[in-house]
Amino acid sequence: MTIEIELVKEVDHLCDYTFNFHWHNEELDPDSTIPDQNGTEFTYRDLVNELKADGEIYITGDAGKNFAYSMGADIKHFGGSGEAERTGRIFITGNVGAETGMGMVAGTLYIKGNIEQPFGNIVELVSDAEGFRKFRSTTDILCNGIGKDELIDNEFDKEQNTLVLKDNIPRGTVAARCTCDAKVIIEGDAYNGTGLLAKKATIIVNGNAGMNTGSHLNGGTVIVHGDVGEFAGAYMKDGKLVFMNAKGFIGAEMEGGAIYSRSRSKTGPPAEKFRMSRDDSVFIRKAMDTGRVESMLYNKYEKGEEKQKYAEVKMRDGSIVMRKID
C-alpha cells in the first residue's frame, strides 16, 4: 500500500512518530487532518501507520520542522516497546527543514529538495532512486548493517561495526536507541541529544556537543573531547558520560549511570558529586587518552540519596519548626 499526498504549503510534523510529543503538550491531535493538502484528507496518524505497515509515502511539497521525527521507534508513551521496528520509506519532492530524522531509528528517506542543517540521526547513501538523495539512520546501519548501501563522505567498518562521521555536518541524536555493540566516531562537533536512549553503543565526539548530550542514556557510553551544552545526562538510567566542561546543569532527574567532567559542574537534583575510584580513573585514562594523575582530577557525579523535604511551620508562640513533607 502507498500514500500519495500533495501539499500546497510547507507543513510541520509530517511522519513524526511522537506527534509533537503529544504526551507532553497535546498541541497536535494525531487524528487531525494534515493542513494544506490538495485533494486528500490524510491525518498525521495515517502517515505514521502507513510507515509502521512497511508501506511507502510519496509527498509532493515541502516538509517543515520535525519531519520523520523518531521514525521507526515503537514509542513507549503510546504503549510500545521503545525499540526500533520495521518501517517503510518516504519519498519527498520538496525541501525539508532542520533536524530531519531526529531520533529516527529505522526506515529510509528519499529527498529531492534541499535539507536544512543540522540533520537528525541520518547519514547520506548513494541513491538507488534517480533524482533523490537517500538517507538511513545511524542506528539502523549500526544494528542491521549497511548491506549493499554505500556511504557518501563518511566511513563504516563492518568488522569493527564502527561508523566514522567526518563530513562536518552537525547531527542530533546520533545512535539514538542503539541496542547493539557498536561505535560511532564524530570528527567535529555534534548537535543536540547525542546518544539519546542508547543502550550499548559508544559514541565519541572529537569536538563539542550540544544540549541534552547523554539525555536518557540507558547503558551506552558517550565520550566528548570538548564541552557539552545544557541538560547533559538528564534522565540518565545507566551508562557513562564524560566531557571536559558543561555549559549548564547536569544530571537532572538521573536514575543511574555516571557522569564525569574535567571541570567542576553544576548539578540538577538528584545528581551529586562522588569520590573517584581506581576503576573510574582507568575508564577516564582510556576514554580521554590522558595520564593517571590527570584522570584523577576529573569530577564524578551520580544519583545521590533522596533527601527528605521539609517545610517551615510557624507556631502560635511565634517560633518556627520544620516538618517533613510526605
CSV table of C-alpha atoms in Angstrom, one decimal, residues 9-130:
chain,number,residue,atom,x,y,z
A,9,LYS,CA,2.2,24.9,1.7
A,10,GLU,CA,5.0,23.7,4.0
A,11,VAL,CA,3.7,21.5,6.8
A,12,ASP,CA,5.4,20.6,10.1
A,13,HIS,CA,5.4,17.3,11.9
A,14,LEU,CA,4.9,15.1,8.9
A,15,CYS,CA,5.7,11.4,9.7
A,16,ASP,CA,6.5,12.5,13.3
A,17,TYR,CA,6.1,9.3,15.4
A,18,THR,CA,5.8,11.4,18.6
A,19,PHE,CA,3.1,13.7,17.1
A,20,ASN,CA,5.0,16.7,18.5
A,21,PHE,CA,5.5,14.9,21.9
A,22,HIS,CA,1.7,14.5,22.2
A,23,TRP,CA,2.0,13.1,25.8
A,24,HIS,CA,3.6,16.4,27.0
A,25,ASN,CA,1.5,19.1,25.5
A,26,GLU,CA,-1.3,17.6,23.4
A,27,GLU,CA,-0.9,20.5,20.9
A,28,LEU,CA,-1.1,18.2,17.9
A,29,ASP,CA,-4.0,15.8,17.6
A,30,PRO,CA,-2.7,12.7,15.8
A,31,ASP,CA,-6.1,12.2,14.2
A,32,SER,CA,-6.4,15.7,12.9
A,33,THR,CA,-6.3,16.3,9.2
A,34,ILE,CA,-3.0,17.5,7.8
A,35,PRO,CA,-3.4,21.1,6.6
A,36,ASP,CA,-2.9,22.4,3.1
A,37,GLN,CA,-3.5,19.2,1.2
A,38,ASN,CA,-4.6,19.2,-2.4
A,39,GLY,CA,-7.4,16.7,-2.9
A,40,THR,CA,-6.8,14.4,0.0
A,41,GLU,CA,-7.7,14.3,3.7
A,42,PHE,CA,-5.0,12.2,5.4
A,43,THR,CA,-4.3,12.6,9.1
A,44,TYR,CA,-1.0,12.7,10.8
A,45,ARG,CA,-1.7,9.2,12.2
A,46,ASP,CA,-2.4,7.9,8.7
A,47,LEU,CA,1.1,8.6,7.6
A,48,VAL,CA,2.7,7.1,10.6
A,49,ASN,CA,0.5,4.0,10.4
A,50,GLU,CA,1.5,3.6,6.7
A,51,LEU,CA,5.2,3.5,7.7
A,52,LYS,CA,4.5,1.1,10.5
A,53,ALA,CA,2.9,-1.2,8.0
A,54,ASP,CA,6.2,-1.1,6.0
A,55,GLY,CA,4.4,1.0,3.3
A,56,GLU,CA,5.6,3.9,1.2
A,57,ILE,CA,4.6,7.6,1.3
A,58,TYR,CA,5.0,10.0,-1.6
A,59,ILE,CA,5.0,13.6,-0.7
A,60,THR,CA,4.8,16.4,-3.2
A,61,GLY,CA,5.7,19.6,-1.5
A,62,ASP,CA,7.8,20.8,1.4
A,63,ALA,CA,8.1,19.4,5.0
A,64,GLY,CA,8.9,21.8,7.8
A,65,LYS,CA,10.1,21.0,11.3
A,66,ASN,CA,10.1,17.6,13.0
A,67,PHE,CA,10.0,15.7,9.7
A,68,ALA,CA,10.4,12.0,10.3
A,69,TYR,CA,10.9,12.6,14.0
A,70,SER,CA,11.6,9.3,15.9
A,71,MET,CA,10.7,7.4,12.7
A,72,GLY,CA,10.8,3.7,13.2
A,73,ALA,CA,10.6,3.8,17.1
A,74,ASP,CA,7.9,1.9,18.9
A,75,ILE,CA,7.2,4.8,21.3
A,76,LYS,CA,6.7,3.7,24.9
A,77,HIS,CA,4.4,6.6,25.7
A,78,PHE,CA,1.9,5.1,23.2
A,79,GLY,CA,2.2,1.6,24.7
A,80,GLY,CA,5.2,0.4,22.6
A,81,SER,CA,8.4,-1.3,23.5
A,82,GLY,CA,10.7,1.6,23.0
A,83,GLU,CA,12.7,-0.4,20.4
A,84,ALA,CA,13.1,0.0,16.7
A,85,GLU,CA,10.5,-1.6,14.5
A,86,ARG,CA,10.2,-2.4,10.8
A,87,THR,CA,9.5,0.7,8.9
A,88,GLY,CA,8.7,1.8,5.4
A,89,ARG,CA,10.0,4.5,3.0
A,90,ILE,CA,9.3,8.2,2.4
A,91,PHE,CA,9.8,10.0,-0.9
A,92,ILE,CA,9.5,13.8,-0.9
A,93,THR,CA,10.0,16.0,-3.9
A,94,GLY,CA,10.3,19.3,-1.9
A,95,ASN,CA,12.6,20.7,0.7
A,96,VAL,CA,12.8,19.6,4.3
A,97,GLY,CA,13.5,21.5,7.5
A,98,ALA,CA,16.3,21.3,10.0
A,99,GLU,CA,16.5,18.4,12.4
A,100,THR,CA,15.0,16.0,9.8
A,101,GLY,CA,15.2,12.5,11.3
A,102,MET,CA,15.9,13.4,14.9
A,103,GLY,CA,15.6,10.2,16.9
A,104,MET,CA,15.0,8.2,13.7
A,105,VAL,CA,16.0,4.6,14.0
A,106,ALA,CA,14.6,2.7,11.0
A,107,GLY,CA,13.2,3.2,7.5
A,108,THR,CA,14.6,5.2,4.5
A,109,LEU,CA,14.2,8.8,3.4
A,110,TYR,CA,14.4,9.8,-0.3
A,111,ILE,CA,14.6,13.6,-0.6
A,112,LYS,CA,14.7,15.6,-3.9
A,113,GLY,CA,14.9,19.1,-2.5
A,114,ASN,CA,17.2,20.9,-0.1
A,115,ILE,CA,17.9,19.7,3.5
A,116,GLU,CA,18.4,22.3,6.2
A,117,GLN,CA,21.1,21.7,8.8
A,118,PRO,CA,21.5,20.4,11.4
A,119,PHE,CA,20.5,16.9,10.4
A,120,GLY,CA,18.9,14.5,12.8
A,121,ASN,CA,20.2,10.9,13.2
A,122,ILE,CA,20.7,10.3,9.4
A,123,VAL,CA,23.5,9.8,7.0
A,124,GLU,CA,23.5,10.0,3.2
A,125,LEU,CA,24.0,7.0,1.0
A,126,VAL,CA,24.5,6.5,-2.7
A,127,SER,CA,20.9,6.7,-4.0
A,128,ASP,CA,19.1,3.9,-5.8
A,129,ALA,CA,16.3,6.3,-6.9
A,130,GLU,CA,17.1,8.7,-9.7
